[in-house]
Tab-separated table of C-alpha atoms in Angstrom:
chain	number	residue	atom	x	y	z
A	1	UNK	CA	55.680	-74.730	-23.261
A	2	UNK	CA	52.392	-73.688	-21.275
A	3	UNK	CA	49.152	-72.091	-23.412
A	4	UNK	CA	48.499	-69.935	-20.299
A	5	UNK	CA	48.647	-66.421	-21.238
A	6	UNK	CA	49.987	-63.837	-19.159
A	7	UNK	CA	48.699	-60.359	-18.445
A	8	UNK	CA	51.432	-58.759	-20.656
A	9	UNK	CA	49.994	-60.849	-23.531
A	10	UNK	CA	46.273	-59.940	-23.417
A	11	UNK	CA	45.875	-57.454	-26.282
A	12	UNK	CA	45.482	-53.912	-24.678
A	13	UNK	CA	41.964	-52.176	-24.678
A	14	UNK	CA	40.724	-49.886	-27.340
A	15	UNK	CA	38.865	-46.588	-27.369
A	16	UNK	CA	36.075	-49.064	-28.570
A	17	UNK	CA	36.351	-51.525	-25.292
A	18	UNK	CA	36.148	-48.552	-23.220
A	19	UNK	CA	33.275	-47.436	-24.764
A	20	UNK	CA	31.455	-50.147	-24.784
A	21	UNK	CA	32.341	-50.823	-20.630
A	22	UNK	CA	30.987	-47.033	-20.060
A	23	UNK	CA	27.939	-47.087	-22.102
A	24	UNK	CA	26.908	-50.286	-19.892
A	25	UNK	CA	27.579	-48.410	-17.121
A	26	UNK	CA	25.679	-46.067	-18.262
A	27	UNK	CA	22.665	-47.948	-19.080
A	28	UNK	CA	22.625	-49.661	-15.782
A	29	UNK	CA	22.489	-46.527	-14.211
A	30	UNK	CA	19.863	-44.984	-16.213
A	31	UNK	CA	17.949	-48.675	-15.849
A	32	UNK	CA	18.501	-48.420	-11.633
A	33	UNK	CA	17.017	-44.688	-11.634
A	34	UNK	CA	13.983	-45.097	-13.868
A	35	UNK	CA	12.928	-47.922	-11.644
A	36	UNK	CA	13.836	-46.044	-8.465
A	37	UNK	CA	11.942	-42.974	-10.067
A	38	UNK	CA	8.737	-45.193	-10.790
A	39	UNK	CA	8.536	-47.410	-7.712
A	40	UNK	CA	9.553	-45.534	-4.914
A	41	UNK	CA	10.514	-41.598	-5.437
A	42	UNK	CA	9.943	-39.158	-8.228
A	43	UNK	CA	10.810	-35.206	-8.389
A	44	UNK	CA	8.086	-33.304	-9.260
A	45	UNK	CA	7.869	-29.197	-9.379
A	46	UNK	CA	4.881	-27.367	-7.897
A	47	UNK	CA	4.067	-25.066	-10.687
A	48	UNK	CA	0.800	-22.701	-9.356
A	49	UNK	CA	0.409	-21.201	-5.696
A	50	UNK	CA	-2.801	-23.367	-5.277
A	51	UNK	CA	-0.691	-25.317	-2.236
A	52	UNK	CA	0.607	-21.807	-0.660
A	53	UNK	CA	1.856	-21.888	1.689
A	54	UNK	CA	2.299	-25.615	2.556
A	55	UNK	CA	4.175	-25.970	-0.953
A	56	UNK	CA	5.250	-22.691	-3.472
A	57	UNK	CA	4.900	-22.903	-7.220
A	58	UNK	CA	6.480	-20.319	-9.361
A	59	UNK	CA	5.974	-16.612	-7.823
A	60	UNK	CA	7.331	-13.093	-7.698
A	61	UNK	CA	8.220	-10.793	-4.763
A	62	UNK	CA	8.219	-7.252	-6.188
A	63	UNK	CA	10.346	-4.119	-5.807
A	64	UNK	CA	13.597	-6.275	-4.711
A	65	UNK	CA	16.870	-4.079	-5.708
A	66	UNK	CA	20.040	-6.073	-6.785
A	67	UNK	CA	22.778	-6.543	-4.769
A	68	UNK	CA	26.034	-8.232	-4.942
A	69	UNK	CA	24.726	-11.356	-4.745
A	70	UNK	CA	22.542	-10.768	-8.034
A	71	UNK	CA	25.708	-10.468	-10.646
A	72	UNK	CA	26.900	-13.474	-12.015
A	73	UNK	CA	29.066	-15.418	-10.873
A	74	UNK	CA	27.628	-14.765	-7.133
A	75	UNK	CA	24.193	-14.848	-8.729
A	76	UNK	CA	24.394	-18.892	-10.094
A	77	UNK	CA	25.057	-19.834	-6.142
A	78	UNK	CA	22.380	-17.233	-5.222
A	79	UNK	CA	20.295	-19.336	-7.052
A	80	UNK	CA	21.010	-22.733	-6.502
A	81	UNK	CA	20.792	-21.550	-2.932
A	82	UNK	CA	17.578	-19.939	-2.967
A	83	UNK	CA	16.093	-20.547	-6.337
A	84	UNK	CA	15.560	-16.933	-7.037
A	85	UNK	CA	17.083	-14.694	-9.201
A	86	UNK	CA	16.672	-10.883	-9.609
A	87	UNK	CA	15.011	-9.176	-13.021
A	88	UNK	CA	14.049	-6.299	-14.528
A	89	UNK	CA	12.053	-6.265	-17.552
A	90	UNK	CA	11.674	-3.030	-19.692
A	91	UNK	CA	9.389	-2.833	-22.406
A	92	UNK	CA	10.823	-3.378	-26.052
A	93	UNK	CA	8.683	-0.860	-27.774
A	94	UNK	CA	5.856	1.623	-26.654
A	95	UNK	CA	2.278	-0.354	-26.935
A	96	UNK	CA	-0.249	-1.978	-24.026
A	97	UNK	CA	1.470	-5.051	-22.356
A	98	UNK	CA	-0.616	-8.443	-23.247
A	99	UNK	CA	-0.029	-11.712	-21.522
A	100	UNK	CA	-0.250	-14.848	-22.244
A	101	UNK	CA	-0.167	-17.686	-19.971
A	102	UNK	CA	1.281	-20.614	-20.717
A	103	UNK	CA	-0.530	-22.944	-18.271
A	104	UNK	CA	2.615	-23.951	-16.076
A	105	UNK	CA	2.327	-21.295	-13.328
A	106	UNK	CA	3.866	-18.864	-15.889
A	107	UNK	CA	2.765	-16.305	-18.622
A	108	UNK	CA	4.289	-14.687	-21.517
A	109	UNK	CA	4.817	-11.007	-21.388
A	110	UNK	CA	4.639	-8.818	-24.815
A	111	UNK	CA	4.390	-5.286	-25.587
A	112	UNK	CA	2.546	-3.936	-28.810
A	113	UNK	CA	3.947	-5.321	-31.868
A	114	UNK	CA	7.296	-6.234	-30.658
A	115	UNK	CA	7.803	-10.101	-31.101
A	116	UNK	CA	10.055	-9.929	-27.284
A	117	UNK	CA	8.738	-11.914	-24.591
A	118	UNK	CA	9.599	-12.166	-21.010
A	119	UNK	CA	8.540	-15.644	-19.097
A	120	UNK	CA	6.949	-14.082	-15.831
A	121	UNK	CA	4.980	-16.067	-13.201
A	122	UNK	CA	1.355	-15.262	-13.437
A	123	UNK	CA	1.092	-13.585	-10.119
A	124	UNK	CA	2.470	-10.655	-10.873
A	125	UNK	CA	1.314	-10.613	-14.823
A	126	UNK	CA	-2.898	-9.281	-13.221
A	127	UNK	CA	-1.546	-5.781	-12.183
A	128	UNK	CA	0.265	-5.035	-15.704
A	129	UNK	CA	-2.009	-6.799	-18.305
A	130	UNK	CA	-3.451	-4.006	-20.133
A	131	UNK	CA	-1.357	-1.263	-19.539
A	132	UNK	CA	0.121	1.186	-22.069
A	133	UNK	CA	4.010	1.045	-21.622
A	134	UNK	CA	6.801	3.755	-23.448
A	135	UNK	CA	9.428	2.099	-24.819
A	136	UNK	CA	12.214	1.559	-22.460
A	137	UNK	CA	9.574	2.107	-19.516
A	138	UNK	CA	9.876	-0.736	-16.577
A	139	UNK	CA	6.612	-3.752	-16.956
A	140	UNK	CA	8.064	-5.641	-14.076
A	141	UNK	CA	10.809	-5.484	-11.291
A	142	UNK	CA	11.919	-7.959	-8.476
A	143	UNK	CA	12.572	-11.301	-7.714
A	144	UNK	CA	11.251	-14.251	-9.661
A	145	UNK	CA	11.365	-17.596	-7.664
A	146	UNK	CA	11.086	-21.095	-8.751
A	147	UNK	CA	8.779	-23.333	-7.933
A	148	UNK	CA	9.536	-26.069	-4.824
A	149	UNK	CA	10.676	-29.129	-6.068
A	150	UNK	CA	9.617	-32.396	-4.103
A	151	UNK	CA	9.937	-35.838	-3.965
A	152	UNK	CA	6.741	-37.908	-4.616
A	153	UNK	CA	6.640	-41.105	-2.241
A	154	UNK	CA	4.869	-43.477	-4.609
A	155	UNK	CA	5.355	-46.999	-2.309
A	156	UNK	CA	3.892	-45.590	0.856
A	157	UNK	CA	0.023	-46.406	-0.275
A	158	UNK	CA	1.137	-50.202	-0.900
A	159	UNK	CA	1.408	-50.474	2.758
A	160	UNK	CA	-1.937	-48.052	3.830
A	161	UNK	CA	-4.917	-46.925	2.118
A	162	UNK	CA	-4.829	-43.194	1.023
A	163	UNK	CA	-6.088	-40.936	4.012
A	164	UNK	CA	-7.437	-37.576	4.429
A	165	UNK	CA	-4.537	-34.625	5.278
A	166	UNK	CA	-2.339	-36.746	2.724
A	167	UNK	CA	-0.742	-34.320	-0.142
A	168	UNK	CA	-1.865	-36.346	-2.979
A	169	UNK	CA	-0.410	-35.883	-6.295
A	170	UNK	CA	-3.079	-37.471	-9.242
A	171	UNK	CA	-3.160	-37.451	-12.814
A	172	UNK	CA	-5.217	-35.233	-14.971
A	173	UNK	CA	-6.356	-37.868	-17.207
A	174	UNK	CA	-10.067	-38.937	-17.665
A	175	UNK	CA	-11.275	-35.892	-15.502
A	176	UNK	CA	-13.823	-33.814	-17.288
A	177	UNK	CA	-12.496	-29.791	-17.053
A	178	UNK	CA	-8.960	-30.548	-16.519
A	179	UNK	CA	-5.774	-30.264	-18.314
A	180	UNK	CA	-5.123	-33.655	-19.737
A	181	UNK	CA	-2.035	-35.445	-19.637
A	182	UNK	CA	-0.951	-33.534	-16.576
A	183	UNK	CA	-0.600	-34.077	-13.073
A	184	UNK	CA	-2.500	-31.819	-9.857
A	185	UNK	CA	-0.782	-31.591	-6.250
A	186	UNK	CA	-3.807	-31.281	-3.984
A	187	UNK	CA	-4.668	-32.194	-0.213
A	188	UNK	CA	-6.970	-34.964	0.541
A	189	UNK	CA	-10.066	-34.040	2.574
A	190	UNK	CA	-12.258	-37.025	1.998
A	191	UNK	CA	-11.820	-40.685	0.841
A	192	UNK	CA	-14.475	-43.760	-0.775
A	193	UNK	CA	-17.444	-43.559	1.512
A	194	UNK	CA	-16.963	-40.632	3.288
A	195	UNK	CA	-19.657	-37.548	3.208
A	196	UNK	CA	-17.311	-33.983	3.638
A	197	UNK	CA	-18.535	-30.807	4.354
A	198	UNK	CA	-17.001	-28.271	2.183
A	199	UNK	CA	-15.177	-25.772	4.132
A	200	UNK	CA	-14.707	-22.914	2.096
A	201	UNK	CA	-17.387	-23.331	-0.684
A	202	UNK	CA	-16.368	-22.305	-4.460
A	203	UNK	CA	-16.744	-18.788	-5.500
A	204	UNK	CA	-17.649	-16.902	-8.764
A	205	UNK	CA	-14.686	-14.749	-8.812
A	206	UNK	CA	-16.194	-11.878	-7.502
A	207	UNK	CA	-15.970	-12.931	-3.945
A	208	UNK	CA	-19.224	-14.190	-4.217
A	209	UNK	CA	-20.210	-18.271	-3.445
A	210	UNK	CA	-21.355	-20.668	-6.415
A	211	UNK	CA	-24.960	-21.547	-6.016
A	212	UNK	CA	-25.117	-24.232	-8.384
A	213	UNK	CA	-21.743	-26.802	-6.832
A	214	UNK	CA	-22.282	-28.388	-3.733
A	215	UNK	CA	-21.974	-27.473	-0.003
A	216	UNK	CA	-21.438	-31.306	1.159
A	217	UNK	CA	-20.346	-34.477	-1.080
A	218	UNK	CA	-20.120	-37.754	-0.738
A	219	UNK	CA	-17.357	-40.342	-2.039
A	220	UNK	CA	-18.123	-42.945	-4.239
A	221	UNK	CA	-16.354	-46.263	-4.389
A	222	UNK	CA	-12.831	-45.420	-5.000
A	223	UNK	CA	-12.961	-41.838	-5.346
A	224	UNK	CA	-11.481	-38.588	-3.507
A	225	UNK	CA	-12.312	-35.310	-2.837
A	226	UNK	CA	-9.147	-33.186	-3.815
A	227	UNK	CA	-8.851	-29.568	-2.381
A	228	UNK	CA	-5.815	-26.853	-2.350
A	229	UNK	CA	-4.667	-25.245	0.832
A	230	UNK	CA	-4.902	-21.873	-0.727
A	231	UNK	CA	-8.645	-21.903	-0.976
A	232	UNK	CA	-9.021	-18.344	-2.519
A	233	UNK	CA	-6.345	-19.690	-5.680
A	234	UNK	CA	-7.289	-22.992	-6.457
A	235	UNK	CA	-9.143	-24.873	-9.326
A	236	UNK	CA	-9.820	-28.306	-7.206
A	237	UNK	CA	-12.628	-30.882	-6.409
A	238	UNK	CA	-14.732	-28.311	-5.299
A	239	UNK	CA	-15.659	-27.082	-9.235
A	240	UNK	CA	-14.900	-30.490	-11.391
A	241	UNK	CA	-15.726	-33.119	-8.659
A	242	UNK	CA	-13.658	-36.376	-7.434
A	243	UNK	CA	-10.320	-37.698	-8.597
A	244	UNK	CA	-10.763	-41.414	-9.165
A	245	UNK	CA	-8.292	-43.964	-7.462
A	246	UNK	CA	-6.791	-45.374	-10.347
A	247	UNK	CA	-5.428	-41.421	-10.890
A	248	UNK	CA	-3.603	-41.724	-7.415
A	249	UNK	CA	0.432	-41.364	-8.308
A	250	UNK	CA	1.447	-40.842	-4.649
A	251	UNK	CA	1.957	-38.334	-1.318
A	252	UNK	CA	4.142	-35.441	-1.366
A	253	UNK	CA	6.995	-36.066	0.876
A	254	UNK	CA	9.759	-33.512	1.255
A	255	UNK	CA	10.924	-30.000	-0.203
A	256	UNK	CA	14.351	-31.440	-2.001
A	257	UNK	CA	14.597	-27.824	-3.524
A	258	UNK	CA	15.225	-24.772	-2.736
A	259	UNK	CA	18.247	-25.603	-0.621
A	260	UNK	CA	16.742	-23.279	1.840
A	261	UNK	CA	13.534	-24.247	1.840
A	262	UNK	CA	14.065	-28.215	2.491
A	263	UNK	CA	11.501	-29.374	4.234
A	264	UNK	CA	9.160	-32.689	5.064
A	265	UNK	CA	5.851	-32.136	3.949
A	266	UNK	CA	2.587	-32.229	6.347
């Protein structure tokens, strides 16, 4: 009599067996996209309009009636289309509307006492802070739009050194008057050794140019001057100085979202 078993005899697979084959699966593919994420491309949303309009963070476009396309279900492909969706917030009880940003391109909307909050991108939060609503009164109407989401190239800089133009996205950390534990999205104007001529000097905030930062700088040994393309709305190199190489994550390399708004980034 032959010991070979047949495929009828193999005992049939539990729920466990299964289980266990998918959750290997699963790892594996978590495994494969965490090193695919850290070696070579990682998503990354542009939160502030400090890039505008090379790259969009989160942002309003006022007065924009509803249409068809704004009630749901039209409005959930409207926007995964678009990334926009259309709101209209109306104050909760009577009081003066405070705001309070949150440090990720939006702000927190209030209204006197009432505990209600609306999430609002900051743009649009400077012409209603202060003001004294009525209860039921409109603080904000239009469309609020998400921020573009990229991919960062992170092997590109293992085959050439970093160079001026590139959209360089860093890390916060170590960088006296930053954020910590964040990361900036900023264009390169001037790498280790290089003496740049600022092009649009800091201001006070009254339109008027900082006296005390520098009008021309030049790199140290690994370091690089870091400067938004929206001049007039950005916090860059300009106030706090260089970003240091070992900061460098990688270049900004295309719009993956908004469908609409793909695009490779230059």
């Amino acid at each position: 009599m032959s010991d070979v078993n047949t495929d009828s005899e193999k005992p049939a697979k539990t729920w466990q067996d299964y289980g266990r084959e998918w959750l290997d699966t699963l790892v594996v593919a978590i495994s494969v996209a965490m090193c695919f994420r850290a070696y070579f491309y990682e998503p990354f949303n542009i939160p502030t309009g400090s890039m505008q309009e090379t790259l969009w963070g989160h942002h309003t476009k006022a007065n924009v009636e509803k249409t068809k396309w704004d009630a749901v279900p039209l409005s959930w492909l409207k926007w995964i289309w678009t990334g926009e969706h259309v709101v209209e917030y109306k104050a909760p009880a009577s009081g003066m509307v405070r705001v309070q940003p949150r440090g990720d391109g939006y702000a927190n909307v209030s209204v006197g006492t009432s505990r209600k909050a609306y999430k609002l991108p900051t743009d649009a939060c400077a012409a209603i802070a202060g003001r004294y609503m009525q209860k039921g009164e409109t603080i904000w109407k239009g469309a609020v739009c998400s921020g573009d989401f990229i991919f960062i190239n992170h092997w590109i800089w293992n085959f050439r050194k970093p160079r001026n133009g590139d959209v360089m996205v860093f890390a916060t950390n170590g960088i006296e008057g930053l954020q910590q534990g964040t990361h900036y999205i900023k264009r390169m104007k001037a790498t280790p050794g290089e003496t740049y001529r600022i092009e649009h000097p800091a201001t006070d905030g009254r339109g008027g140019v900082r006296e005390d930062l520098p009008k021309v700088v030049t790199m140290g040994e690994d370091e690089y001057f870091a400067c938004g393309d929206n001049f007039n709305n950005s916090f860059d190199s300009r106030y706090w100085g260089s970003v240091p190489g070992r900061n460098l994550r990688g270049v900004g390399s295309v719009v993956f979202w908004p469908f609409n708004g793909w695009r490779i980034i230059r």
